[in-house]
Short mmCIF file of C-alpha atoms and ligand atoms in Angstrom, two decimals:
data_model
loop_
_atom_site.label_atom_id
_atom_site.label_comp_id
_atom_site.label_asym_id
_atom_site.label_seq_id
_atom_site.Cartn_x
_atom_site.Cartn_y
_atom_site.Cartn_z
CA MET A 1 12.95 5.53 17.99
CA LYS A 2 10.94 8.66 17.28
CA GLN A 3 7.71 8.42 19.32
CA ARG A 4 4.79 11.13 17.79
CA ALA A 5 2.53 13.08 20.72
CA SER A 6 -0.30 11.49 19.48
CA ALA A 7 0.93 8.12 20.52
CA PHE A 8 0.03 9.92 24.46
CA LEU A 9 -3.56 9.36 23.31
CA ALA A 10 -5.71 6.09 24.07
CA ILE A 11 -8.59 6.51 21.38
CA PRO A 12 -6.87 8.07 17.95
CA LEU A 13 -8.47 10.95 16.47
CA VAL A 14 -8.02 9.81 13.16
CA CYS A 15 -10.09 6.52 13.53
CA LEU A 16 -12.35 8.66 15.25
CA LEU A 17 -13.39 10.50 12.11
CA PHE A 18 -13.36 7.74 10.40
CA GLN A 19 -15.74 4.91 12.96
CA ILE A 20 -17.77 7.90 15.10
CA THR A 21 -20.86 7.31 12.93
CA PHE A 22 -20.61 3.95 12.46
CA SER A 23 -19.06 1.47 15.35
CA SER A 24 -19.47 1.20 18.81
CA SER A 25 -15.70 0.51 19.78
CA GLN A 26 -12.72 1.37 18.74
CA LEU A 27 -9.42 1.80 18.11
CA ASP A 28 -6.76 1.44 20.68
CA TYR A 29 -2.86 2.33 21.09
CA LYS A 30 -2.95 0.12 23.52
CA PHE A 31 -5.68 -3.22 22.54
CA TYR A 32 -2.99 -5.85 22.57
CA ASP A 33 -0.58 -4.38 25.62
CA SER A 34 -2.08 -7.10 28.29
CA THR A 35 -3.08 -9.68 25.78
CA CYS A 36 -0.27 -9.83 23.81
CA PRO A 37 2.68 -7.86 25.12
CA ASN A 38 5.33 -9.06 22.91
CA LEU A 39 2.72 -8.02 19.89
CA ALA A 40 4.94 -5.70 18.18
CA LYS A 41 8.19 -7.30 18.61
CA ILE A 42 6.98 -10.48 16.56
CA VAL A 43 6.22 -8.60 13.55
CA ARG A 44 9.53 -6.46 14.21
CA ASN A 45 11.35 -9.67 14.04
CA GLY A 46 9.72 -10.87 11.47
CA VAL A 47 9.17 -8.26 9.10
CA LEU A 48 13.29 -7.67 9.27
CA SER A 49 13.93 -11.18 8.84
CA ALA A 50 12.08 -10.81 5.40
CA ILE A 51 13.88 -8.27 4.38
CA VAL A 52 17.41 -9.69 5.19
CA ASN A 53 15.72 -12.67 3.05
CA GLU A 54 14.80 -10.50 0.38
CA THR A 55 14.58 -6.26 -0.05
CA ARG A 56 12.26 -6.02 -1.84
CA ILE A 57 9.45 -7.87 0.62
CA ALA A 58 9.38 -4.27 2.63
CA ALA A 59 7.47 -2.88 -0.92
CA SER A 60 5.28 -5.72 -1.05
CA LEU A 61 3.81 -5.57 2.09
CA LEU A 62 2.93 -1.63 2.05
CA ARG A 63 1.35 -2.78 -1.10
CA LEU A 64 -0.34 -5.73 0.45
CA HIS A 65 -1.95 -3.42 3.10
CA PHE A 66 -2.93 -0.70 0.74
CA HIS A 67 -4.73 -3.56 -1.25
CA ASP A 68 -6.24 -5.10 1.83
CA CYS A 69 -7.69 -1.56 2.79
CA PHE A 70 -9.06 -0.47 -0.48
CA VAL A 71 -11.77 -3.84 -1.21
CA ASP A 72 -14.01 -3.80 2.32
CA GLY A 73 -11.50 -2.01 4.44
CA CYS A 74 -8.94 -3.18 6.31
CA GLU A 75 -9.94 -6.47 7.61
CA GLY A 76 -7.88 -8.83 6.26
CA SER A 77 -10.05 -10.12 2.75
CA VAL A 78 -6.67 -9.95 0.77
CA LEU A 79 -4.82 -12.67 2.74
CA LEU A 80 -7.87 -15.20 1.66
CA ASP A 81 -7.65 -17.51 0.14
CA ASP A 82 -10.58 -18.46 -2.41
CA SER A 83 -12.81 -20.96 -0.82
CA SER A 84 -16.26 -22.89 -1.58
CA ASN A 85 -17.61 -19.73 -0.27
CA PHE A 86 -16.26 -17.56 -1.83
CA THR A 87 -13.87 -16.63 -4.70
CA GLY A 88 -11.04 -14.61 -3.25
CA GLU A 89 -9.21 -11.60 -4.19
CA LYS A 90 -5.60 -13.02 -4.51
CA ASN A 91 -6.51 -13.41 -8.72
CA ALA A 92 -8.36 -10.50 -9.13
CA PHE A 93 -6.61 -8.47 -11.72
CA PRO A 94 -4.56 -5.71 -9.71
CA ASN A 95 -3.09 -8.85 -7.54
CA ARG A 96 -2.63 -11.49 -9.68
CA ASN A 97 1.07 -12.51 -10.04
CA SER A 98 1.53 -8.97 -8.25
CA ALA A 99 0.55 -9.03 -4.92
CA ARG A 100 3.57 -10.89 -2.84
CA GLY A 101 4.08 -11.16 1.32
CA PHE A 102 1.46 -13.24 1.90
CA GLU A 103 4.35 -16.24 3.20
CA VAL A 104 5.79 -13.21 5.58
CA ILE A 105 2.27 -12.77 7.15
CA ASP A 106 1.81 -15.96 7.77
CA ALA A 107 4.98 -16.46 9.45
CA ILE A 108 4.14 -13.92 11.51
CA LYS A 109 0.88 -15.66 12.39
CA GLU A 110 2.46 -18.39 13.33
CA ASN A 111 4.61 -16.73 15.54
CA VAL A 112 2.11 -14.60 17.10
CA GLU A 113 0.12 -17.36 17.73
CA LYS A 114 2.12 -19.65 19.65
CA ALA A 115 2.67 -16.20 21.67
CA CYS A 116 -0.59 -15.28 21.76
CA PRO A 117 -3.81 -17.61 20.86
CA SER A 118 -6.59 -16.45 19.04
CA THR A 119 -6.30 -12.66 19.75
CA VAL A 120 -4.18 -10.98 17.26
CA SER A 121 -5.77 -10.49 13.80
CA CYS A 122 -4.21 -10.72 10.50
CA THR A 123 -5.11 -7.25 9.50
CA ASP A 124 -3.72 -5.68 12.55
CA ILE A 125 -0.48 -8.16 11.53
CA LEU A 126 -0.87 -6.74 8.12
CA THR A 127 -1.36 -2.71 9.51
CA LEU A 128 1.86 -2.76 11.86
CA ALA A 129 4.25 -5.14 9.56
CA ALA A 130 3.50 -2.41 6.85
CA ARG A 131 4.52 -0.14 9.24
CA ASP A 132 7.81 -1.81 10.08
CA ALA A 133 8.61 -2.05 6.72
CA VAL A 134 7.99 1.60 5.68
CA PHE A 135 10.51 2.31 8.56
CA LEU A 136 12.58 -0.49 8.44
CA THR A 137 13.78 0.68 4.70
CA GLY A 138 14.63 4.02 6.21
CA GLY A 139 10.98 6.00 5.59
CA PRO A 140 8.99 7.08 8.98
CA PHE A 141 7.47 5.66 12.27
CA TRP A 142 4.04 5.92 13.22
CA GLN A 143 2.16 4.66 15.74
CA VAL A 144 -0.46 2.13 14.94
CA ALA A 145 -3.98 2.11 16.78
CA LEU A 146 -5.04 -1.79 16.90
CA GLY A 147 -8.13 -3.65 17.44
CA ARG A 148 -9.20 -4.47 14.25
CA ARG A 149 -10.88 -7.49 13.11
CA ASP A 150 -10.88 -10.15 10.59
CA GLY A 151 -13.87 -10.28 7.53
CA LEU A 152 -15.62 -13.31 6.96
CA THR A 153 -15.51 -13.17 2.79
CA ALA A 154 -13.79 -11.50 0.55
CA ASN A 155 -14.64 -9.95 -2.78
CA GLU A 156 -12.79 -10.52 -6.31
CA THR A 157 -15.17 -7.34 -8.08
CA ALA A 158 -14.92 -4.75 -5.43
CA ALA A 159 -11.06 -5.84 -6.01
CA ASN A 160 -11.18 -5.40 -9.84
CA THR A 161 -13.42 -1.87 -9.55
CA ASP A 162 -11.87 -0.68 -5.85
CA LEU A 163 -8.17 -0.37 -6.44
CA PRO A 164 -6.84 2.07 -9.08
CA SER A 165 -4.94 1.01 -12.26
CA PRO A 166 -2.23 3.05 -13.43
CA PHE A 167 -4.35 3.34 -16.78
CA GLU A 168 -7.19 4.79 -15.42
CA PRO A 169 -7.18 9.50 -15.46
CA LEU A 170 -6.23 11.02 -12.53
CA GLU A 171 -9.78 12.22 -11.68
CA ASN A 172 -10.76 8.50 -12.07
CA ILE A 173 -8.08 7.63 -9.16
CA THR A 174 -8.83 10.67 -7.11
CA ALA A 175 -12.56 9.47 -6.82
CA LYS A 176 -11.47 6.31 -5.64
CA PHE A 177 -9.39 7.73 -2.58
CA VAL A 178 -12.62 10.07 -2.03
CA SER A 179 -14.66 7.37 -2.19
CA LYS A 180 -12.71 5.80 0.69
CA GLY A 181 -12.47 8.62 2.84
CA LEU A 182 -9.41 9.77 1.60
CA ASP A 183 -8.40 13.49 -0.09
CA LEU A 184 -6.06 15.01 -2.88
CA LYS A 185 -3.43 14.81 -0.44
CA ASP A 186 -3.45 11.53 0.84
CA MET A 187 -3.89 10.45 -2.43
CA VAL A 188 -0.32 12.59 -3.60
CA VAL A 189 1.74 11.48 -0.84
CA LEU A 190 0.35 7.57 -0.12
CA SER A 191 1.63 7.54 -3.90
CA GLY A 192 5.14 7.95 -2.85
CA GLY A 193 4.91 4.63 -1.55
CA HIS A 194 6.24 3.72 -4.50
CA THR A 195 9.37 5.13 -3.70
CA ILE A 196 10.47 1.46 -2.89
CA GLY A 197 9.36 -1.61 -5.04
CA PHE A 198 9.17 -2.10 -8.65
CA ALA A 199 6.77 -2.42 -11.18
CA GLN A 200 5.90 -5.33 -14.17
CA CYS A 201 6.57 -4.05 -17.09
CA SER A 202 2.66 -4.74 -18.84
CA THR A 203 1.70 -1.84 -16.48
CA PHE A 204 3.41 1.24 -18.44
CA LYS A 205 4.89 -0.43 -21.78
CA PRO A 206 1.89 1.44 -23.72
CA ARG A 207 4.21 4.39 -22.15
CA LEU A 208 7.04 3.49 -24.11
CA PHE A 209 5.55 2.32 -27.89
CA ASN A 210 1.99 2.99 -28.23
CA PHE A 211 1.08 5.96 -26.11
CA ASP A 212 -1.32 7.53 -28.99
CA GLY A 213 -2.63 4.72 -30.61
CA ALA A 214 -0.29 5.87 -33.52
CA GLY A 215 2.77 3.74 -32.15
CA ASN A 216 4.02 6.71 -30.27
CA PRO A 217 6.19 6.63 -27.26
CA ASP A 218 4.72 9.23 -24.45
CA PRO A 219 6.01 12.73 -25.41
CA ILE A 220 6.36 13.64 -21.50
CA LEU A 221 8.59 10.50 -20.65
CA ASP A 222 12.62 11.55 -20.09
CA GLU A 223 14.57 10.09 -23.39
CA SER A 224 17.06 8.68 -21.60
CA LEU A 225 14.74 7.00 -19.45
CA LEU A 226 13.18 6.07 -22.47
CA ALA A 227 15.30 4.58 -23.72
CA SER A 228 16.78 2.63 -20.75
CA LEU A 229 13.66 1.36 -20.36
CA ARG A 230 12.77 0.09 -23.95
CA ILE A 231 16.02 -2.71 -23.05
CA VAL A 232 14.43 -4.36 -20.04
CA CYS A 233 11.04 -3.91 -21.96
CA PRO A 234 11.49 -4.27 -25.55
CA ASN A 235 7.76 -4.70 -27.74
CA GLN A 236 6.64 -7.92 -27.52
CA ASP A 237 5.02 -9.83 -24.42
CA ASP A 238 7.69 -11.99 -23.29
CA SER A 239 9.10 -9.18 -21.54
CA ASP A 240 5.64 -7.90 -19.64
CA THR A 241 6.61 -9.47 -16.36
CA ASN A 242 10.59 -8.08 -16.32
CA LEU A 243 10.87 -5.77 -13.41
CA VAL A 244 11.54 -2.23 -13.31
CA ALA A 245 12.33 -0.63 -9.85
CA LEU A 246 8.85 2.41 -9.22
CA ASP A 247 11.82 5.33 -7.90
CA ALA A 248 15.55 3.70 -10.45
CA ALA A 249 17.32 6.41 -8.18
CA THR A 250 17.20 4.72 -4.96
CA SER A 251 14.75 1.59 -4.97
CA SER A 252 14.70 0.22 -1.77
CA LYS A 253 15.39 3.34 0.12
CA PHE A 254 12.03 4.72 1.72
CA ASP A 255 13.05 8.78 0.56
CA ASN A 256 11.84 11.34 -1.07
CA SER A 257 13.27 10.66 -4.44
CA TYR A 258 10.48 9.42 -6.11
CA PHE A 259 8.74 12.92 -6.07
CA ARG A 260 11.45 14.14 -7.64
CA SER A 261 11.39 12.10 -10.50
CA LEU A 262 7.88 12.72 -11.27
CA VAL A 263 9.64 16.81 -11.48
CA ASN A 264 12.27 15.68 -13.83
CA ASN A 265 9.73 13.42 -16.00
CA SER A 266 11.08 10.66 -14.25
CA GLY A 267 7.18 8.53 -13.40
CA ILE A 268 7.15 5.44 -14.03
CA LEU A 269 3.88 4.73 -14.24
CA GLN A 270 1.23 6.67 -16.47
CA SER A 271 -0.47 7.32 -12.32
CA ASP A 272 2.75 8.07 -10.74
CA GLN A 273 3.27 11.37 -13.93
CA ASP A 274 -0.31 12.69 -14.09
CA LEU A 275 0.51 13.81 -10.29
CA MET A 276 2.75 16.55 -12.53
CA GLY A 277 -0.20 17.24 -14.82
CA ASP A 278 -2.74 18.50 -12.50
CA ASN A 279 -1.44 22.09 -10.92
CA GLN A 280 -3.19 20.88 -7.39
CA THR A 281 -1.33 17.56 -6.72
CA ALA A 282 2.12 18.75 -8.90
CA ALA A 283 1.68 21.86 -6.23
CA LEU A 284 2.17 18.84 -3.25
CA VAL A 285 4.69 16.91 -5.46
CA LEU A 286 7.01 19.68 -5.45
CA SER A 287 7.12 20.33 -1.58
CA TYR A 288 7.27 16.69 -1.21
CA SER A 289 10.39 16.93 -3.59
CA LYS A 290 11.98 19.72 -1.70
CA PHE A 291 10.64 18.68 1.60
CA PRO A 292 11.77 15.06 2.77
CA PHE A 293 10.74 15.73 6.34
CA LEU A 294 7.55 17.25 5.06
CA PHE A 295 6.92 13.97 3.19
CA SER A 296 7.85 11.57 5.91
CA LYS A 297 5.26 13.75 8.25
CA ASP A 298 1.97 13.31 5.69
CA PHE A 299 3.21 9.91 5.04
CA GLY A 300 2.62 8.24 8.85
CA LYS A 301 -0.41 10.65 8.94
CA SER A 302 -2.05 9.27 5.60
CA MET A 303 -1.23 5.90 6.41
CA ALA A 304 -2.46 5.77 9.98
CA LYS A 305 -6.00 7.51 8.56
CA MET A 306 -5.78 4.45 5.89
CA SER A 307 -5.31 2.48 7.94
CA CYS A 308 -8.53 3.08 9.74
CA ILE A 309 -10.88 2.61 6.75
CA GLY A 310 -13.69 -0.01 6.83
CA VAL A 311 -12.45 -1.50 9.88
CA LEU A 312 -14.34 -4.33 11.99
CA THR A 313 -14.52 -3.99 15.81
CA GLY A 314 -15.72 -4.97 18.71
CA GLN A 315 -17.99 -8.23 18.49
CA GLU A 316 -17.40 -7.70 14.30
CA GLY A 317 -15.80 -10.38 12.00
CA GLU A 318 -13.27 -12.86 14.10
CA ILE A 319 -10.07 -13.07 14.91
CA ARG A 320 -8.57 -15.74 11.89
CA LYS A 321 -6.11 -18.68 13.16
CA ASN A 322 -4.95 -19.04 9.50
CA CYS A 323 -5.07 -15.60 7.60
CA ARG A 324 -5.82 -17.58 4.14
CA VAL A 325 -9.02 -18.83 5.66
CA VAL A 326 -12.10 -17.94 7.58
CA ASN A 327 -12.55 -20.02 10.89
C1 LIG B 1 -2.54 6.08 -6.71
C2 LIG B 1 -3.43 5.09 -7.57
C3 LIG B 1 -1.99 4.07 -7.61
C4 LIG B 1 -2.04 2.95 -8.52
C5 LIG B 1 -2.30 3.75 -9.98
C6 LIG B 1 -0.67 1.63 -8.56
C7 LIG B 1 -0.37 1.00 -9.23
C8 LIG B 1 0.22 0.27 -9.01
C9 LIG B 1 1.31 -0.75 -9.46
C10 LIG B 1 0.77 -0.77 -11.11
C11 LIG B 1 2.22 -0.99 -9.06
C12 LIG B 1 3.64 -2.74 -9.97
C13 LIG B 1 2.17 -3.70 -9.83
C14 LIG B 1 3.34 -5.02 -10.26
O1 LIG B 1 3.79 -4.49 -11.63
O2 LIG B 1 2.93 -6.25 -9.79
C15 LIG B 1 2.51 -0.73 -7.60
C16 LIG B 1 3.11 -1.36 -7.40
C17 LIG B 1 3.16 -0.33 -5.86
N1 LIG B 1 2.34 -0.06 -5.15
FE1 LIG B 1 1.51 0.98 -5.94
N2 LIG B 1 -0.33 2.37 -6.96
C18 LIG B 1 -1.16 2.85 -6.25
C19 LIG B 1 -0.95 3.73 -5.18
C20 LIG B 1 -0.11 2.70 -4.18
C21 LIG B 1 -0.37 3.15 -2.08
C22 LIG B 1 -1.15 3.89 -1.96
C23 LIG B 1 0.80 2.73 -1.68
C24 LIG B 1 1.21 2.26 -0.59
C25 LIG B 1 0.98 3.12 0.33
C26 LIG B 1 1.14 2.00 -2.90
C27 LIG B 1 2.66 1.13 -3.07
C28 LIG B 1 3.13 0.13 -3.60
C29 LIG B 1 3.98 -0.21 -3.75
C30 LIG B 1 4.93 -0.54 -2.49
C31 LIG B 1 4.65 -1.12 -4.93
C32 LIG B 1 5.53 -1.94 -5.22
C33 LIG B 1 5.72 -3.29 -4.64
C34 LIG B 1 6.75 -4.29 -5.44
O3 LIG B 1 7.36 -4.34 -5.86
O4 LIG B 1 6.19 -5.64 -4.64
N3 LIG B 1 0.61 2.23 -4.42
N4 LIG B 1 1.13 -0.21 -7.77
C1 LIG B 2 13.16 -15.66 0.71
O1 LIG B 2 13.42 -14.50 -0.59
C2 LIG B 2 12.82 -15.01 -1.86
C3 LIG B 2 12.92 -14.55 -3.05
O2 LIG B 2 14.27 -13.70 -3.17
C4 LIG B 2 11.34 -16.69 -1.26
O3 LIG B 2 11.24 -17.10 -2.92
C5 LIG B 2 11.72 -17.13 -0.36
O4 LIG B 2 10.36 -18.08 -0.54
C6 LIG B 2 12.44 -16.11 0.79
N1 LIG B 2 12.63 -17.15 1.92
C7 LIG B 2 12.25 -17.19 3.06
C8 LIG B 2 12.75 -17.48 4.14
O5 LIG B 2 11.48 -15.40 3.64
C1 LIG B 3 -18.99 -21.81 4.35
O1 LIG B 3 -19.80 -20.89 4.94
C2 LIG B 3 -20.13 -22.12 6.31
C3 LIG B 3 -21.68 -21.33 6.94
O2 LIG B 3 -20.55 -20.00 7.02
C4 LIG B 3 -19.18 -22.55 7.06
O3 LIG B 3 -20.14 -23.67 8.02
C5 LIG B 3 -18.24 -23.25 6.22
O4 LIG B 3 -17.48 -23.67 6.73
C6 LIG B 3 -17.64 -22.08 4.66
N1 LIG B 3 -16.89 -23.17 4.14
C7 LIG B 3 -15.84 -22.54 3.93
C8 LIG B 3 -14.77 -23.28 3.29
O5 LIG B 3 -15.18 -21.61 4.68
C1 LIG B 4 -18.58 -6.78 -3.50
O1 LIG B 4 -18.73 -5.62 -4.47
C2 LIG B 4 -19.21 -5.57 -5.72
C3 LIG B 4 -18.60 -3.55 -5.98
O2 LIG B 4 -18.15 -3.18 -5.48
C4 LIG B 4 -20.71 -5.39 -4.92
O3 LIG B 4 -21.46 -4.47 -6.01
C5 LIG B 4 -21.08 -6.39 -4.31
O4 LIG B 4 -22.38 -6.24 -3.84
C6 LIG B 4 -19.77 -7.01 -3.27
N1 LIG B 4 -20.41 -8.85 -3.03
C7 LIG B 4 -20.96 -9.11 -1.77
C8 LIG B 4 -21.31 -10.42 -1.77
O5 LIG B 4 -20.76 -8.31 -1.20
C1 LIG B 5 -13.85 7.22 -15.32
O1 LIG B 5 -14.18 7.50 -14.29
C2 LIG B 5 -15.38 7.54 -15.42
C3 LIG B 5 -16.71 7.68 -14.29
O2 LIG B 5 -16.79 6.98 -13.93
C4 LIG B 5 -15.83 5.86 -16.47
O3 LIG B 5 -16.82 6.72 -17.35
C5 LIG B 5 -14.76 6.09 -17.61
O4 LIG B 5 -14.72 4.83 -17.76
C6 LIG B 5 -13.33 5.84 -16.22
N1 LIG B 5 -12.28 5.48 -17.10
C7 LIG B 5 -11.35 5.01 -17.41
C8 LIG B 5 -10.23 4.88 -18.11
O5 LIG B 5 -11.58 3.66 -16.08
C1 LIG B 6 15.77 12.87 -11.97
O1 LIG B 6 15.52 12.65 -10.12
C2 LIG B 6 15.84 11.73 -10.03
C3 LIG B 6 15.60 11.94 -9.07
O2 LIG B 6 16.06 12.70 -8.06
C4 LIG B 6 17.43 11.19 -10.66
O3 LIG B 6 17.85 10.31 -10.19
C5 LIG B 6 17.71 11.23 -12.37
O4 LIG B 6 18.86 11.13 -12.39
C6 LIG B 6 17.08 12.26 -12.58
N1 LIG B 6 16.84 12.57 -13.88
C7 LIG B 6 17.01 13.54 -15.06
C8 LIG B 6 17.08 13.32 -16.50
O5 LIG B 6 17.27 14.52 -14.71
C1 LIG B 7 -2.94 25.54 -13.80
O1 LIG B 7 -1.74 26.25 -14.07
C2 LIG B 7 -1.27 26.44 -15.76
C3 LIG B 7 0.01 27.11 -16.00
O2 LIG B 7 1.21 26.21 -15.77
C4 LIG B 7 -2.47 27.94 -16.05
O3 LIG B 7 -2.93 28.15 -17.34
C5 LIG B 7 -4.11 27.25 -15.35
O4 LIG B 7 -4.73 28.73 -15.56
C6 LIG B 7 -3.51 26.77 -13.72
N1 LIG B 7 -5.15 26.64 -13.51
C7 LIG B 7 -5.57 26.08 -12.58
C8 LIG B 7 -7.02 25.62 -12.78
O5 LIG B 7 -5.23 26.87 -12.11
#
């Protein structure tokens, strides 16, 4: 397994930059070394068996971690079911009939609880699971700093407003990343997460049939891709939940072909293809399309950064016993 130099620092610098002014406790690569020494193995095995059962679950776990971190920080709020005290985020527009992988986190949590009761947070499990999902599908490996704690509430409104939509302009999506302490480069490289997994036809159908309000398709979309997408996603409502690979070439392999597709006008989501419509982001897309190693390296860095957004540490929050409910 590849090890990075940063593995030898107990406290991750990237999280320090996020946390230094907000929190007295820091995340730590060795956080559970004495309290749950088999944690990494338990999570790895749980993700591996889920992938053996269904390849797509790797993508779903990666996205779930993103949807956790972008809504009130990485504190496991996306995992909470609705309760009498709050409405959960599972029915927010970007998650409803879309976010998946909850059962996998439950199963891993159950095994972790058996080995080390009330010790490991659900959000740390999700963070590790997303890392393993990427690694096990052929992507980079990076060290995950641990010690996040689980939040006590969820916020459906925040899920609706803070998660990016595939229909909003690049500037708005950029603003959402910047508001989380991430930058333009993080946004472009993390969009590379779309090298695995699927999108429902409803998330890009206007590009196929009515991009301009006058019944024309998106003029940028590659002609032959347009024709094949129209077969899977015909212009009728009952095709809305049909699935299309976000990276048509290698949808279960974590590689840089997502970026190569954008270069030849074969991005699926409008927000994906828009990365080529701006000089600054296009330059990054081009370099990731040419240099797979650069993509791997930068993806790991930006994931580590994303996993520090708004974390709870020390005495904040709690260690949930069941990821779906507050203790
Ligand atoms: C840049 C703004 C982003 C937008 C607008 C966006 C939008 C979407 C949409 C619409 C889908 C399809 C959902 C469905 O049809 O059910 C999707 C899937 C996915 N997204 Fe994103 N996304 C963005 C960023 C990210 C990031 C940062 C990651 C992770 C690093 C990510 C990882 C994924 C994955 C892996 C899938 C496939 C999930 C599956 O197959 O279950 N996305 N995204
Ligand atoms: C295996 O994957 C299917 C979806 O393909 C899912 O419905 C089922 O719950 C999964 N089983 C396990 C044990 O993960
Ligand atoms: C709601 O919050 C109160 C006070 O924090 C707590 O005692 C109660 O168990 C919570 N109910 C649920 C369903 O989470
Ligand atoms: C939920 O999020 C919205 C939008 O970010 C915010 O205005 C609201 O104050 C939040 N609600 C709670 C209870 O934190
Ligand atoms: C983009 O952001 C601006 C400013 O916040 C907002 O007025 C506009 O409605 C947003 N556009 C879309 C399509 O969400
Ligand atoms: C675009 O690039 C992708 C990924 O390299 C490839 O699979 C696809 O065939 C290309 N399409 C065209 C029209 O060149
Ligand atoms: C972006 O590139 C176009 C040519 O592709 C050029 O005309 C334009 O000046 C560039 N804009 C910026 C801000 O660099």
